[in-house]
Each structure stands twice: as structure tokens, then as C-alpha cells.
Amino acid sequence: MSLALVIGAGPAGLMAAEALMAPGRRVILADAMPSPARKLLMAGKSGLNLTKDEPAAVFADQIAGRAPDPGGFLQVDGRDFGPESVRAWAEGLGIALFSGSTGRVFPVGMKASPLLRAWLARLEAGGVTLRRRWRWTGLGDGFRFDTPEGPRDVAPQVTVLALGGASWPRLGSDAGWVPILAGAGVAIAPFRPANMGLRVDWSDPMRRFQGQAVKGTAIRAGGAVSRGEWVVTRHGVEGGGIYALSAQIRDGAAAVIDLAPDLTAERLARRFAQARGRLSIGNWLRRVLGCPLRVALMLEWGRPLPQDPAGWAARAKALPLRHAGVMGLDRAISSAGGIRAEALTPDLELRALPGTFAAGEMLDWEAPTGGYLLTACLATGLRAGRAAAARIAP
């Protein structure tokens, strides 16, 4: 009986294990944590965003533009595993889905746990054996693990590595695999945070707004625009509207906020031309901008304050987002960096370790939130698993 090994029980690893299932084949799925897919479950606490309901070519462009991918390993259109494939796969697990107003696709129940339970049940029925608390520690005559029963060596015919990147290390993605693969001659790009918030040293007046969502604005950075909501937190600013531009900001682009994106500068200037009278500056700005939080941001980041209506309008349309740098990997949704494209074949096989494939956030790529990140992890897991399965007979 042939033996396949998958290391890492996140979405990419689970998908690779599913692709490797076959009668007469043993598949061991090893994970260092006590339970699988912890990051998936954490992401699903606020609603599991599986994919995005949009044309495959548009979807693929959101990922391809962010990855140093000369080998084309991030195919997420009809050739591989795109948005429609994700929907069909989830529905095949008995999970009913719906598309939100922005095209994001969620389970009707919103949570990740029902999908994960159904997925694990299918893998178990297909002969996949999940080994919990198996931490990969090195290479030798096979793959060496620290297990609850002591050191264990496994010598499979093929292996898929899906150990994650370097974000949210407390959930298992701690990049502990980097020294092992680097020592084996695999080229690895340094990890950097992706889909992360920005650190801000708030003034005391801003503290009362912590936890509140900023709505109805547009942020511009590096030629891109985000209209999503974002949140003022104790540490800075976070949320989808920020994450969408976090790569550009991380790489040095300045960010500005349009506090009134649905108004032209001329119409906004006419509003600012209203006589202030005896109103305080805050109350006057609230009459013009409406939202107290937008007023607070203007007073926080708009100084020195303008002196005429045109100046006020220009500042409100391009308010500098003043931050103290991006948040680190421990607070990032995902990471950029990892196994470089030139270290991989088009089938995601490691050139330095024939018979060993890699998938998911181990690879040097990044994708925005909104379904792109998870879909690409599933797609690379499927490709690596299929390529590994093609190497061995059942």
C-alpha cells in the first residue's frame, strides 16, 4: 500500500489530503496543534468568507498582481480552482451558501465549524488519518516528528507541505519550517505582514472613539482605492477598508482619506462656506461632515487646519492617514513571503526535494481578504495534492 504524507491541517493541507485520497492508499495528515484548521475557525468567527462572486478573470487579477509568480502557480480561474469551483465544493459538503451585497460568499450559517466537521468526516471516510500534536522537526531518512508518543520518522512516497506562513503564530502558523527547508537548499523570501492594520499613536480625544467603525469614506494609496469600512482601535486602524490597501502602504505608498467621496470638491466647499457663527469648530464641522467620527479624524489628522472653504474641502477630500507603521506578523491576517517561485516547479514540487510539494501560505504570494486568500489556499492545496497523487499508484 502506498503512503502519502500531508503536513499541516489548514485549508491547503486538508484540500491536498482530499486530492490524495484513493482506494488502497494511506494518507497521513499531521498537524502540530491539538485540533485542525484553527486559523480557519478563527476567521469564521465573524463569518466565513469562502470566496468572491465575480468573473474568474477579475478574481485571478486580484491575486496575480500581488505575487512574484513567474511559474504561474497561482492559477485560480477555470484551469484550477476558482470561485465557482469553491462554491460547488462547499455545497457538495452540504453547506448552503449566499452572496452578500459586495459579492462575498458565505455559508448561510456564517460559521466555519459545520463546513470543517463535514470536511473532516469526508476525509476520514476516505481513509485519511489525522495525527494531532505531530510537530515536524526535520529531514533524515524521511520526515521526523515530535509526537505525544516520542520521536517518529515517516518515509512516504510523496509529501505535501502546507504549514502556513508566519501570521497568527499562536494558531500554528509560526514559520518553524523555514530553517528546515532553507537548510535543504530551498530559496525562501523573508516574511512580511499582509492584510494588517496600521499603528496610530492617538491623541486623548480619540480614545472615546475606539471600537467604532468608520463608514462612508474612501482611502487612496498607490493608485488603488478602498471604499470598505474600517475601525478605530486602541492600537491604530484595522478592518477590511484598511487591509485592502495595506500592501501598498507597507511598501511605502502614502494614504489619504476622502471623508466625502460622494461629493465633489466644489460642492463640499459650498458646504464649508456656511457661516460658523458662534459654533465651536467641532460642532461646525459636524454640520458639514455629519458623522462625529469623521469630524474627529479631521481634527486629529487635518492640522494645521485650513482657513477658507476651498482649503477645508481639499483637506476633507485628501486627509492624510498619519500612522506609525504597519502592525506586525502577530496581528496580521496573513503574510507575504515564503518559498520563492523559482524553488518550485509548475506543479508546486520543491526542486531541491523531489517528491515533496508545497501549498498555501508557505508560498511567496499574498492576496487581499474578501475570499481571495482562502480560495487561493484551496487552489494551491488542490494542485499540489493532485500532482503528488499522480506520482504514486493507489
Short mmCIF file of C-alpha atoms in Angstrom, two decimals, residues 7-356:
data_model
loop_
_atom_site.label_atom_id
_atom_site.label_comp_id
_atom_site.label_asym_id
_atom_site.label_seq_id
_atom_site.Cartn_x
_atom_site.Cartn_y
_atom_site.Cartn_z
CA ILE A 7 1.98 18.16 6.93
CA GLY A 8 -0.33 20.95 8.05
CA ALA A 9 -4.09 20.63 8.57
CA GLY A 10 -5.23 24.07 7.45
CA PRO A 11 -7.33 24.65 4.32
CA ALA A 12 -4.45 23.97 1.89
CA GLY A 13 -3.41 20.79 3.68
CA LEU A 14 -6.96 19.48 4.00
CA MET A 15 -7.51 20.07 0.29
CA ALA A 16 -4.25 18.31 -0.57
CA ALA A 17 -5.28 15.33 1.58
CA GLU A 18 -8.63 15.19 -0.23
CA ALA A 19 -6.86 15.15 -3.59
CA LEU A 20 -4.60 12.30 -2.41
CA MET A 21 -7.40 10.04 -1.17
CA ALA A 22 -7.69 6.83 -3.17
CA PRO A 23 -8.56 3.17 -2.52
CA GLY A 24 -5.50 1.27 -1.40
CA ARG A 25 -3.56 4.38 -0.43
CA ARG A 26 -2.73 5.53 3.09
CA VAL A 27 -2.79 9.28 3.69
CA ILE A 28 -1.39 10.65 6.95
CA LEU A 29 -2.34 14.23 7.76
CA ALA A 30 -0.03 15.53 10.50
CA ASP A 31 -0.53 18.78 12.42
CA ALA A 32 1.33 20.29 15.35
CA MET A 33 -1.81 21.65 17.02
CA PRO A 34 -4.34 19.75 19.17
CA SER A 35 -7.07 20.43 16.60
CA PRO A 36 -7.03 21.15 12.85
CA ALA A 37 -7.72 24.34 10.90
CA ARG A 38 -7.56 26.71 13.87
CA LYS A 39 -6.98 29.75 11.69
CA LEU A 40 -9.99 28.85 9.54
CA LEU A 41 -12.15 28.60 12.64
CA MET A 42 -10.86 31.94 13.95
CA ALA A 43 -11.57 33.61 10.61
CA GLY A 44 -15.06 32.16 10.66
CA LYS A 45 -15.98 33.74 13.99
CA SER A 46 -17.13 36.89 12.20
CA GLY A 47 -18.49 34.99 9.19
CA LEU A 48 -16.54 32.61 6.97
CA ASN A 49 -15.87 34.41 3.68
CA LEU A 50 -15.19 31.47 1.36
CA THR A 51 -14.75 33.23 -1.97
CA LYS A 52 -15.94 36.16 -4.09
CA ASP A 53 -18.78 36.03 -6.59
CA GLU A 54 -17.18 37.70 -9.60
CA PRO A 55 -15.80 36.64 -13.01
CA ALA A 56 -12.85 34.27 -12.73
CA ALA A 57 -10.54 36.56 -14.70
CA VAL A 58 -11.31 39.53 -12.43
CA PHE A 59 -10.84 37.32 -9.39
CA ALA A 60 -7.49 35.99 -10.64
CA ASP A 61 -6.18 39.51 -11.30
CA GLN A 62 -6.62 40.38 -7.63
CA ILE A 63 -4.11 37.68 -6.74
CA ALA A 64 -1.75 37.61 -9.71
CA GLY A 65 -0.95 41.29 -9.29
CA ARG A 66 0.35 40.67 -5.77
CA ALA A 67 2.56 37.63 -6.31
CA PRO A 68 6.09 37.19 -7.68
CA ASP A 69 4.82 34.26 -9.70
CA PRO A 70 6.84 33.59 -12.86
CA GLY A 71 5.81 29.93 -12.77
CA GLY A 72 2.11 30.70 -12.74
CA PHE A 73 1.45 28.70 -9.57
CA LEU A 74 -1.49 30.90 -8.61
CA GLN A 75 -3.98 29.83 -11.24
CA VAL A 76 -7.38 30.43 -9.69
CA ASP A 77 -9.54 30.51 -12.77
CA GLY A 78 -11.22 27.73 -14.72
CA ARG A 79 -7.93 25.87 -15.16
CA ASP A 80 -7.62 25.16 -11.49
CA PHE A 81 -9.95 26.02 -8.61
CA GLY A 82 -11.72 29.34 -8.92
CA PRO A 83 -14.77 30.92 -7.25
CA GLU A 84 -17.34 28.66 -8.94
CA SER A 85 -15.33 25.57 -8.02
CA VAL A 86 -15.19 26.66 -4.38
CA ARG A 87 -18.96 27.10 -4.29
CA ALA A 88 -19.59 23.69 -5.84
CA TRP A 89 -17.13 22.05 -3.45
CA ALA A 90 -18.70 23.60 -0.34
CA GLU A 91 -22.22 22.76 -1.50
CA GLY A 92 -21.01 19.22 -2.08
CA LEU A 93 -20.24 19.10 1.64
CA GLY A 94 -23.86 20.02 2.34
CA ILE A 95 -23.13 23.70 3.12
CA ALA A 96 -25.71 26.17 1.80
CA LEU A 97 -24.17 29.45 0.61
CA PHE A 98 -25.24 33.01 -0.16
CA SER A 99 -23.60 36.06 -1.74
CA GLY A 100 -23.60 39.32 0.19
CA SER A 101 -24.15 42.76 -1.31
CA THR A 102 -20.44 43.11 -2.12
CA GLY A 103 -20.23 39.67 -3.77
CA ARG A 104 -18.58 37.94 -0.85
CA VAL A 105 -19.74 34.36 -0.46
CA PHE A 106 -20.60 32.97 2.99
CA PRO A 107 -22.22 29.85 4.43
CA VAL A 108 -25.85 30.54 5.33
CA GLY A 109 -24.94 29.76 8.92
CA MET A 110 -21.91 32.06 8.63
CA LYS A 111 -19.68 29.82 10.75
CA ALA A 112 -16.71 27.67 9.70
CA SER A 113 -17.32 24.79 12.10
CA PRO A 114 -20.12 22.99 10.18
CA LEU A 115 -18.06 23.03 6.99
CA LEU A 116 -14.97 21.81 8.82
CA ARG A 117 -16.86 18.97 10.51
CA ALA A 118 -18.29 17.79 7.20
CA TRP A 119 -14.89 18.05 5.52
CA LEU A 120 -13.09 16.08 8.23
CA ALA A 121 -15.80 13.41 8.11
CA ARG A 122 -15.33 13.04 4.36
CA LEU A 123 -11.56 12.78 4.75
CA GLU A 124 -11.87 10.16 7.48
CA ALA A 125 -14.29 8.15 5.36
CA GLY A 126 -11.80 8.35 2.50
CA GLY A 127 -9.01 6.83 4.59
CA VAL A 128 -7.15 9.95 5.75
CA THR A 129 -5.64 9.57 9.23
CA LEU A 130 -5.29 12.80 11.21
CA ARG A 131 -2.32 12.86 13.58
CA ARG A 132 -2.65 15.64 16.14
CA ARG A 133 0.27 17.18 18.05
CA TRP A 134 2.74 15.90 15.48
CA ARG A 135 5.30 18.66 15.06
CA TRP A 136 7.65 18.34 12.09
CA THR A 137 11.23 18.77 13.29
CA GLY A 138 13.47 17.83 10.37
CA LEU A 139 14.56 15.66 7.48
CA GLY A 140 16.56 12.46 7.52
CA ASP A 141 15.61 9.10 6.12
CA GLY A 142 12.15 10.59 5.90
CA PHE A 143 10.25 13.22 7.85
CA ARG A 144 10.88 13.38 11.57
CA PHE A 145 8.20 14.41 14.07
CA ASP A 146 7.92 15.08 17.75
CA THR A 147 4.73 13.30 18.80
CA PRO A 148 2.97 12.63 22.14
CA GLU A 149 4.48 9.12 21.94
CA GLY A 150 8.00 10.41 21.27
CA PRO A 151 10.06 10.94 18.08
CA ARG A 152 8.64 9.36 14.95
CA ASP A 153 10.02 9.02 11.41
CA VAL A 154 7.72 8.71 8.39
CA ALA A 155 9.03 7.73 4.94
CA PRO A 156 6.23 8.40 2.41
CA GLN A 157 6.29 8.07 -1.35
CA VAL A 158 5.13 11.70 -1.68
CA THR A 159 4.65 14.60 0.70
CA VAL A 160 2.69 17.84 0.60
CA LEU A 161 3.80 20.61 2.94
CA ALA A 162 1.06 23.05 3.97
CA LEU A 163 2.39 24.55 7.18
CA GLY A 164 1.16 28.11 6.69
CA GLY A 165 3.03 31.37 6.72
CA ALA A 166 4.06 33.46 9.71
CA SER A 167 0.89 35.28 10.80
CA TRP A 168 -1.16 34.42 13.88
CA PRO A 169 1.61 32.15 15.28
CA ARG A 170 -0.48 31.22 18.31
CA LEU A 171 -2.80 29.35 15.93
CA GLY A 172 0.04 27.31 14.48
CA SER A 173 1.50 29.34 11.59
CA ASP A 174 4.83 30.11 13.24
CA ALA A 175 7.18 29.59 10.24
CA GLY A 176 9.09 26.96 12.23
CA TRP A 177 9.63 25.09 8.96
CA VAL A 178 11.83 27.80 7.46
CA PRO A 179 15.20 26.60 8.88
CA ILE A 180 14.46 23.03 7.77
CA LEU A 181 13.76 23.90 4.15
CA ALA A 182 16.43 26.60 3.95
CA GLY A 183 18.94 24.01 5.16
CA ALA A 184 17.80 21.72 2.36
CA GLY A 185 18.52 24.40 -0.25
CA VAL A 186 15.03 25.80 -0.76
CA ALA A 187 15.03 29.54 -1.54
CA ILE A 188 12.76 31.43 0.86
CA ALA A 189 11.77 35.11 0.81
CA PRO A 190 11.58 36.81 4.24
CA PHE A 191 8.10 37.01 5.71
CA ARG A 192 6.27 40.32 5.97
CA PRO A 193 2.81 41.11 7.35
CA ALA A 194 -0.10 41.24 4.88
CA ASN A 195 -3.74 42.24 5.36
CA MET A 196 -2.75 44.04 8.52
CA GLY A 197 -3.74 47.18 10.36
CA LEU A 198 -1.74 50.34 10.87
CA ARG A 199 -0.35 51.55 14.18
CA VAL A 200 -1.50 55.00 15.27
CA ASP A 201 -0.48 56.99 18.33
CA TRP A 202 -3.87 58.53 19.05
CA SER A 203 -4.37 61.73 20.97
CA ASP A 204 -6.51 61.61 24.12
CA PRO A 205 -9.68 62.98 22.41
CA MET A 206 -9.67 59.99 20.03
CA ARG A 207 -9.83 57.42 22.79
CA ARG A 208 -13.62 57.68 23.11
CA PHE A 209 -13.97 56.53 19.51
CA GLN A 210 -12.05 53.28 19.96
CA GLY A 211 -14.03 50.33 18.67
CA GLN A 212 -16.15 52.45 16.33
CA ALA A 213 -16.41 51.77 12.60
CA VAL A 214 -15.58 54.45 10.03
CA LYS A 215 -18.18 54.32 7.26
CA GLY A 216 -18.75 56.26 4.07
CA THR A 217 -15.13 57.14 3.30
CA ALA A 218 -12.67 56.23 0.56
CA ILE A 219 -8.98 55.59 1.12
CA ARG A 220 -6.43 56.01 -1.66
CA ALA A 221 -2.89 54.62 -1.70
CA GLY A 222 -0.55 53.68 -4.53
CA GLY A 223 -3.16 54.26 -7.22
CA ALA A 224 -5.71 51.95 -5.55
CA VAL A 225 -8.96 52.92 -3.82
CA SER A 226 -10.83 51.21 -0.98
CA ARG A 227 -14.43 52.05 -0.03
CA GLY A 228 -14.68 49.43 2.71
CA GLU A 229 -15.38 50.08 6.38
CA TRP A 230 -12.56 50.24 8.90
CA VAL A 231 -12.30 50.51 12.66
CA VAL A 232 -10.53 52.79 15.12
CA THR A 233 -8.85 50.58 17.74
CA ARG A 234 -6.65 51.18 20.73
CA HIS A 235 -3.60 50.29 18.66
CA GLY A 236 -4.50 52.07 15.42
CA VAL A 237 -6.79 51.32 12.48
CA GLU A 238 -7.89 47.92 11.22
CA GLY A 239 -10.60 46.30 9.12
CA GLY A 240 -11.35 45.49 5.52
CA GLY A 241 -11.05 49.04 4.24
CA ILE A 242 -7.50 49.22 5.59
CA TYR A 243 -6.48 45.66 4.68
CA ALA A 244 -7.37 46.24 1.04
CA LEU A 245 -4.56 48.82 0.77
CA SER A 246 -2.20 47.53 3.44
CA ALA A 247 0.28 46.05 0.94
CA GLN A 248 0.67 49.38 -0.85
CA ILE A 249 1.05 51.25 2.45
CA ARG A 250 3.51 48.67 3.79
CA ASP A 251 5.60 49.13 0.66
CA GLY A 252 5.80 52.90 1.12
CA ALA A 253 2.73 54.45 -0.51
CA ALA A 254 1.18 57.41 1.27
CA ALA A 255 -2.50 57.06 2.12
CA VAL A 256 -5.17 59.76 2.10
CA ILE A 257 -8.81 59.60 3.15
CA ASP A 258 -11.71 61.14 1.31
CA LEU A 259 -14.23 61.97 4.05
CA ALA A 260 -16.94 62.76 1.50
CA PRO A 261 -16.33 60.56 -1.54
CA ASP A 262 -19.80 61.12 -2.99
CA LEU A 263 -19.37 64.90 -3.15
CA THR A 264 -17.18 66.90 -5.50
CA ALA A 265 -14.67 69.33 -4.02
CA GLU A 266 -16.80 72.22 -5.31
CA ARG A 267 -20.00 71.02 -3.62
CA LEU A 268 -18.11 70.31 -0.42
CA ALA A 269 -16.55 73.79 -0.49
CA ARG A 270 -20.03 75.29 -0.68
CA ARG A 271 -20.92 73.40 2.49
CA PHE A 272 -17.80 74.69 4.19
CA ALA A 273 -18.77 78.22 3.15
CA GLN A 274 -21.61 78.15 5.72
CA ALA A 275 -21.03 80.77 8.37
CA ARG A 276 -19.69 79.26 11.56
CA GLY A 277 -21.08 81.95 13.81
CA ARG A 278 -20.70 81.09 17.50
CA LEU A 279 -20.44 77.35 16.90
CA SER A 280 -17.38 75.51 18.15
CA ILE A 281 -15.11 74.15 15.45
CA GLY A 282 -16.31 70.64 16.24
CA ASN A 283 -19.99 71.44 16.01
CA TRP A 284 -19.46 73.41 12.80
CA LEU A 285 -17.57 70.51 11.21
CA ARG A 286 -20.31 68.15 12.31
CA ARG A 287 -22.86 70.23 10.40
CA VAL A 288 -20.72 69.87 7.29
CA LEU A 289 -19.41 66.30 7.60
CA GLY A 290 -22.28 64.79 9.58
CA CYS A 291 -20.50 61.93 11.37
CA PRO A 292 -18.76 62.77 14.69
CA LEU A 293 -16.06 60.21 13.96
CA ARG A 294 -15.21 61.79 10.62
CA VAL A 295 -15.02 65.14 12.42
CA ALA A 296 -12.66 63.66 14.99
CA LEU A 297 -10.42 62.29 12.23
CA MET A 298 -10.33 65.71 10.57
CA LEU A 299 -9.25 67.32 13.84
CA GLU A 300 -6.74 64.50 14.51
CA TRP A 301 -5.01 64.41 11.12
CA GLY A 302 -6.01 67.67 9.42
CA ARG A 303 -3.79 70.15 11.26
CA PRO A 304 -2.81 72.84 10.61
CA LEU A 305 -6.49 73.48 9.96
CA PRO A 306 -7.42 75.28 6.72
CA GLN A 307 -8.61 78.90 6.71
CA ASP A 308 -11.04 79.04 3.76
CA PRO A 309 -13.81 76.86 2.26
CA ALA A 310 -11.70 75.61 -0.63
CA GLY A 311 -8.92 74.64 1.77
CA TRP A 312 -11.34 72.80 4.06
CA ALA A 313 -12.79 70.91 1.10
CA ALA A 314 -9.36 69.97 -0.21
CA ARG A 315 -8.32 68.70 3.22
CA ALA A 316 -11.52 66.66 3.64
CA LYS A 317 -11.06 65.12 0.19
CA ALA A 318 -7.43 64.16 0.86
CA LEU A 319 -6.95 63.85 4.61
CA PRO A 320 -3.51 62.35 5.34
CA LEU A 321 -3.72 58.99 7.12
CA ARG A 322 -0.95 59.56 9.62
CA HIS A 323 0.32 56.28 11.03
CA ALA A 324 3.36 54.89 12.82
CA GLY A 325 3.88 51.89 10.53
CA VAL A 326 2.12 48.61 9.89
CA MET A 327 1.22 46.13 12.59
CA GLY A 328 3.46 43.09 12.90
CA LEU A 329 3.02 39.47 11.91
CA ASP A 330 1.45 38.57 15.24
CA ARG A 331 -1.56 40.78 14.41
CA ALA A 332 -1.65 40.31 10.62
CA ILE A 333 -4.40 38.34 8.90
CA SER A 334 -1.84 36.75 6.56
CA SER A 335 1.77 37.06 5.46
CA ALA A 336 3.77 37.78 2.34
CA GLY A 337 7.00 35.92 1.65
CA GLY A 338 7.81 32.23 1.82
CA ILE A 339 9.04 29.67 -0.70
CA ARG A 340 10.15 31.55 -3.79
CA ALA A 341 8.57 30.74 -7.13
CA GLU A 342 11.91 29.73 -8.65
CA ALA A 343 12.24 26.99 -6.00
CA LEU A 344 9.08 25.32 -7.34
CA THR A 345 8.01 23.51 -10.47
CA PRO A 346 4.67 24.49 -12.02
CA ASP A 347 3.18 21.55 -10.09
CA LEU A 348 4.43 23.07 -6.79
CA GLU A 349 7.13 20.44 -6.34
CA LEU A 350 10.23 21.60 -4.49
CA ARG A 351 13.14 21.41 -6.92
CA ALA A 352 15.54 20.73 -4.04
CA LEU A 353 13.36 17.92 -2.62
CA PRO A 354 11.87 15.76 -5.40
CA GLY A 355 8.60 14.15 -4.36
CA THR A 356 7.84 16.95 -1.89
#
